[in-house]
Tab-separated table of C-alpha atoms in Angstrom:
chain	number	residue	atom	x	y	z
A	79	UNK	CA	71.833	-46.098	-65.081
A	80	UNK	CA	71.641	-42.549	-63.777
A	81	UNK	CA	71.026	-42.657	-60.124
A	82	UNK	CA	71.370	-41.048	-56.722
A	83	UNK	CA	72.022	-43.544	-53.876
A	84	UNK	CA	71.369	-42.895	-50.291
A	85	UNK	CA	72.186	-45.092	-47.405
A	86	UNK	CA	70.750	-46.205	-45.117
A	87	UNK	CA	67.075	-46.334	-46.071
A	88	UNK	CA	65.939	-46.549	-42.477
A	89	UNK	CA	67.670	-45.587	-39.280
A	90	UNK	CA	66.672	-45.559	-35.729
A	91	UNK	CA	69.089	-43.860	-33.325
A	92	UNK	CA	69.296	-42.337	-29.916
A	93	UNK	CA	69.501	-38.710	-28.960
A	94	UNK	CA	73.153	-37.401	-29.157
A	95	UNK	CA	74.751	-40.284	-31.078
A	96	UNK	CA	76.467	-38.897	-34.162
A	97	UNK	CA	75.324	-40.326	-37.474
A	98	UNK	CA	76.109	-39.907	-41.143
A	99	UNK	CA	73.770	-40.484	-44.091
A	100	UNK	CA	75.584	-41.031	-47.300
A	101	UNK	CA	74.663	-39.761	-50.792
A	102	UNK	CA	76.361	-40.643	-54.003
A	103	UNK	CA	75.522	-39.789	-57.660
A	104	UNK	CA	76.956	-41.110	-60.796
A	105	UNK	CA	76.011	-38.362	-63.269
A	106	UNK	CA	78.941	-35.985	-62.616
A	107	UNK	CA	76.479	-33.368	-61.430
A	108	UNK	CA	77.794	-30.167	-59.861
A	109	UNK	CA	74.833	-29.213	-57.688
A	110	UNK	CA	73.847	-31.515	-54.850
A	111	UNK	CA	71.491	-30.744	-51.943
A	112	UNK	CA	69.705	-32.336	-48.956
A	113	UNK	CA	66.075	-31.903	-48.098
A	114	UNK	CA	63.891	-32.914	-45.227
A	115	UNK	CA	60.340	-33.749	-45.600
A	116	UNK	CA	57.830	-33.409	-42.712
A	117	UNK	CA	54.033	-33.749	-42.853
A	118	UNK	CA	52.414	-30.427	-43.675
A	119	UNK	CA	55.688	-28.770	-44.356
A	120	UNK	CA	56.662	-30.191	-47.698
A	121	UNK	CA	60.301	-30.431	-48.757
A	122	UNK	CA	62.811	-28.004	-47.178
A	123	UNK	CA	66.364	-27.550	-48.272
A	124	UNK	CA	68.891	-28.187	-45.580
A	125	UNK	CA	72.284	-27.634	-47.345
A	126	UNK	CA	73.386	-27.470	-50.872
A	127	UNK	CA	76.710	-27.692	-52.669
A	128	UNK	CA	77.562	-26.068	-56.034
A	129	UNK	CA	80.813	-28.030	-56.431
A	130	UNK	CA	83.636	-29.636	-54.660
A	131	UNK	CA	84.461	-27.828	-51.457
A	132	UNK	CA	81.545	-25.373	-51.951
A	133	UNK	CA	78.670	-25.729	-49.655
A	134	UNK	CA	76.160	-23.341	-48.296
A	135	UNK	CA	73.086	-23.327	-45.940
A	136	UNK	CA	69.547	-23.939	-47.197
A	137	UNK	CA	66.478	-22.895	-45.272
A	138	UNK	CA	66.831	-25.344	-42.277
A	139	UNK	CA	70.469	-25.996	-41.695
A	140	UNK	CA	70.552	-25.949	-37.804
A	141	UNK	CA	71.833	-29.275	-36.407
A	142	UNK	CA	73.343	-30.511	-39.658
A	143	UNK	CA	76.668	-30.521	-41.331
A	144	UNK	CA	77.767	-31.524	-44.829
A	145	UNK	CA	80.909	-31.969	-46.806
A	146	UNK	CA	81.755	-32.268	-50.472
A	147	UNK	CA	85.303	-33.608	-50.829
A	148	UNK	CA	84.497	-35.438	-54.132
A	149	UNK	CA	82.150	-34.490	-56.811
A	150	UNK	CA	79.971	-37.630	-56.508
A	151	UNK	CA	79.495	-37.758	-52.737
A	152	UNK	CA	77.760	-35.414	-50.409
A	153	UNK	CA	77.157	-36.913	-46.921
A	154	UNK	CA	74.824	-35.401	-44.303
A	155	UNK	CA	76.147	-35.402	-40.777
A	156	UNK	CA	74.118	-35.155	-37.579
A	157	UNK	CA	76.693	-34.401	-34.893
A	158	UNK	CA	74.132	-34.682	-31.963
A	159	UNK	CA	70.748	-35.815	-33.300
A	160	UNK	CA	67.659	-34.681	-31.451
A	161	UNK	CA	64.059	-35.984	-31.724
A	162	UNK	CA	62.985	-32.938	-33.739
A	163	UNK	CA	65.290	-34.184	-36.547
A	164	UNK	CA	63.079	-37.342	-36.949
A	165	UNK	CA	62.075	-36.916	-40.623
A	166	UNK	CA	62.350	-38.289	-44.039
A	167	UNK	CA	65.535	-37.067	-45.872
A	168	UNK	CA	66.197	-36.851	-49.598
A	169	UNK	CA	69.476	-36.120	-51.377
A	170	UNK	CA	69.262	-34.748	-54.810
A	171	UNK	CA	71.593	-33.829	-57.642
A	172	UNK	CA	71.376	-31.438	-60.571
A	173	UNK	CA	73.673	-30.809	-63.408
A	174	UNK	CA	73.746	-27.182	-62.574
A	175	UNK	CA	71.459	-24.467	-61.301
A	176	UNK	CA	69.233	-21.671	-62.741
A	177	UNK	CA	68.282	-22.912	-66.100
A	178	UNK	CA	69.041	-26.486	-65.385
A	179	UNK	CA	66.724	-27.496	-62.602
A	180	UNK	CA	65.788	-31.168	-63.428
A	181	UNK	CA	66.865	-32.777	-60.095
A	182	UNK	CA	67.417	-36.562	-59.532
A	183	UNK	CA	66.401	-37.697	-56.038
A	184	UNK	CA	67.541	-40.491	-53.941
A	185	UNK	CA	65.018	-43.085	-52.483
A	186	UNK	CA	65.040	-41.343	-49.076
A	187	UNK	CA	66.268	-42.045	-45.635
A	188	UNK	CA	63.735	-42.350	-42.861
A	189	UNK	CA	65.396	-41.244	-39.684
A	190	UNK	CA	63.872	-41.766	-36.182
A	191	UNK	CA	65.599	-40.213	-33.178
A	192	UNK	CA	64.454	-41.481	-29.779
B	101	UNK	CA	63.197	-14.680	-50.488
B	102	UNK	CA	61.070	-16.683	-53.030
B	103	UNK	CA	57.929	-18.191	-51.542
B	104	UNK	CA	55.600	-20.509	-53.257
B	105	UNK	CA	51.964	-21.424	-52.515
B	106	UNK	CA	49.785	-24.192	-53.806
B	107	UNK	CA	46.314	-25.520	-53.065
B	108	UNK	CA	46.583	-28.266	-50.439
B	109	UNK	CA	44.536	-30.870	-52.266
B	110	UNK	CA	42.359	-31.508	-55.236
B	111	UNK	CA	40.020	-34.357	-56.337
B	112	UNK	CA	39.322	-35.343	-59.902
B	113	UNK	CA	37.744	-38.154	-61.895
B	114	UNK	CA	39.554	-40.313	-64.377
B	115	UNK	CA	39.693	-38.801	-67.843
B	116	UNK	CA	39.383	-35.240	-66.738
B	117	UNK	CA	41.972	-32.526	-67.184
B	118	UNK	CA	43.536	-31.193	-63.991
B	119	UNK	CA	45.147	-27.823	-63.470
B	120	UNK	CA	47.287	-27.118	-60.466
B	121	UNK	CA	48.516	-23.481	-59.904
B	122	UNK	CA	51.534	-22.437	-58.015
B	123	UNK	CA	52.072	-18.737	-56.929
B	124	UNK	CA	55.575	-17.664	-56.675
B	125	UNK	CA	56.903	-14.114	-56.033
B	126	UNK	CA	60.464	-12.713	-56.492
B	127	UNK	CA	61.842	-15.771	-58.393
B	128	UNK	CA	65.140	-15.086	-59.995
B	129	UNK	CA	64.756	-13.192	-63.373
B	130	UNK	CA	66.431	-15.963	-65.274
B	131	UNK	CA	65.247	-18.942	-63.304
B	132	UNK	CA	63.096	-21.705	-64.620
B	133	UNK	CA	59.956	-23.073	-62.909
B	134	UNK	CA	59.900	-26.833	-62.374
B	135	UNK	CA	57.166	-29.302	-61.427
B	136	UNK	CA	57.656	-32.667	-59.619
B	137	UNK	CA	55.461	-35.588	-58.804
B	138	UNK	CA	55.924	-37.648	-55.656
B	139	UNK	CA	54.382	-40.914	-54.649
B	140	UNK	CA	54.439	-42.230	-51.033
B	141	UNK	CA	57.884	-43.269	-49.808
B	142	UNK	CA	59.658	-42.168	-52.992
B	143	UNK	CA	61.736	-39.243	-54.068
B	144	UNK	CA	60.163	-36.504	-56.276
B	145	UNK	CA	60.275	-37.167	-59.977
B	146	UNK	CA	60.641	-34.436	-62.618
B	147	UNK	CA	57.640	-33.616	-64.787
B	148	UNK	CA	58.227	-30.502	-66.665
B	149	UNK	CA	59.996	-27.133	-66.587
B	150	UNK	CA	59.577	-23.854	-68.265
B	151	UNK	CA	60.550	-20.114	-68.322
B	152	UNK	CA	57.482	-18.379	-69.802
B	153	UNK	CA	54.473	-18.930	-71.995
B	154	UNK	CA	53.750	-22.542	-72.582
B	155	UNK	CA	55.675	-25.731	-72.557
B	156	UNK	CA	54.351	-29.119	-73.399
B	157	UNK	CA	55.764	-32.651	-73.129
B	158	UNK	CA	54.323	-36.203	-73.372
B	159	UNK	CA	52.810	-36.089	-69.885
B	160	UNK	CA	51.883	-32.410	-69.079
B	161	UNK	CA	51.674	-28.803	-70.025
B	162	UNK	CA	53.074	-25.776	-68.196
B	163	UNK	CA	51.508	-22.352	-68.541
B	164	UNK	CA	53.419	-19.310	-67.250
B	165	UNK	CA	52.048	-15.866	-67.610
B	166	UNK	CA	54.167	-12.854	-68.665
B	167	UNK	CA	54.688	-11.626	-65.104
B	168	UNK	CA	55.898	-15.089	-64.046
B	169	UNK	CA	54.368	-14.655	-60.657
B	170	UNK	CA	52.477	-18.020	-61.058
B	171	UNK	CA	52.497	-21.156	-63.135
B	172	UNK	CA	49.865	-23.764	-63.786
B	173	UNK	CA	50.616	-27.460	-64.375
B	174	UNK	CA	48.001	-29.125	-66.588
B	175	UNK	CA	47.583	-32.898	-66.669
B	176	UNK	CA	45.400	-34.060	-69.541
B	177	UNK	CA	43.024	-36.995	-68.983
B	178	UNK	CA	44.243	-38.105	-65.638
B	179	UNK	CA	44.178	-41.683	-64.521
B	180	UNK	CA	44.122	-43.445	-61.147
B	181	UNK	CA	48.001	-43.813	-61.291
B	182	UNK	CA	48.255	-39.902	-61.275
B	183	UNK	CA	47.173	-39.957	-57.692
B	184	UNK	CA	50.205	-38.276	-56.045
B	185	UNK	CA	51.620	-35.010	-54.520
B	186	UNK	CA	52.633	-32.391	-57.016
B	187	UNK	CA	55.199	-29.787	-56.191
B	188	UNK	CA	56.364	-26.582	-57.981
B	189	UNK	CA	60.111	-25.604	-57.520
B	190	UNK	CA	61.682	-22.299	-57.969
B	191	UNK	CA	65.097	-20.887	-57.257
B	192	UNK	CA	66.079	-18.266	-54.679
B	193	UNK	CA	69.141	-16.704	-55.993
B	194	UNK	CA	69.132	-13.458	-54.001
B	195	UNK	CA	71.971	-12.214	-51.903
B	196	UNK	CA	74.447	-14.634	-53.404
B	197	UNK	CA	72.592	-17.742	-52.449
B	198	UNK	CA	71.651	-20.535	-54.765
B	199	UNK	CA	68.757	-22.205	-52.889
B	200	UNK	CA	65.784	-23.945	-54.141
B	201	UNK	CA	62.326	-23.534	-52.657
B	202	UNK	CA	59.649	-26.225	-53.036
B	203	UNK	CA	56.022	-25.325	-53.001
B	204	UNK	CA	53.816	-26.619	-50.249
B	205	UNK	CA	52.606	-29.468	-52.444
B	206	UNK	CA	49.152	-30.339	-53.895
B	207	UNK	CA	47.791	-33.766	-53.083
B	208	UNK	CA	45.828	-34.889	-56.140
B	209	UNK	CA	43.428	-37.802	-55.745
B	210	UNK	CA	41.917	-39.278	-58.876
B	211	UNK	CA	38.653	-41.128	-58.390
B	212	UNK	CA	37.283	-43.901	-60.665
């Protein structure tokens, strides 16, 4: 079954404690991205990756890092989380970009930073 | 920078046709416009995509005028289960970037 898997689904952490949210896809997709969703602001792209070792900033990259060492995995790293990063996070993958825009989304990670 | 605008919310009754419009300026010349549906606590789910004129699949139609500055998602004969938030998605491929921009989302409530 084609899917995007995120872990964990829920996470409560304290300010400044580094954390990683994992994302894995089994569709051999080239393009992967991370979004955060906040009330009234919709979905905003944090980072994206067009292939292994190719990553770039989305619209709200401050405070986040990503890596793409393997095609299937695209972890999101918060080196020093702050309360304003409390949000619902989604990972997504797409076969390509431009003409190919059907994205498959993970189930989401609800992060609370206290 | 591509920017998208949608109505914040809409109400409809079961069995009616619902049209949701997204305004988008400066989308990439060769980029497609895509629409997604999202239920609470779930990731968005693909509905339909198109480039120009009209596209229809088993659940929706998408109308895109010649200037491509807007698109309209049409849901025929909605049911209670269509209550969700609907987003348009366009690409921002300017200045060597390959970002995607979601619309602000339209919360559709279907009433019995």
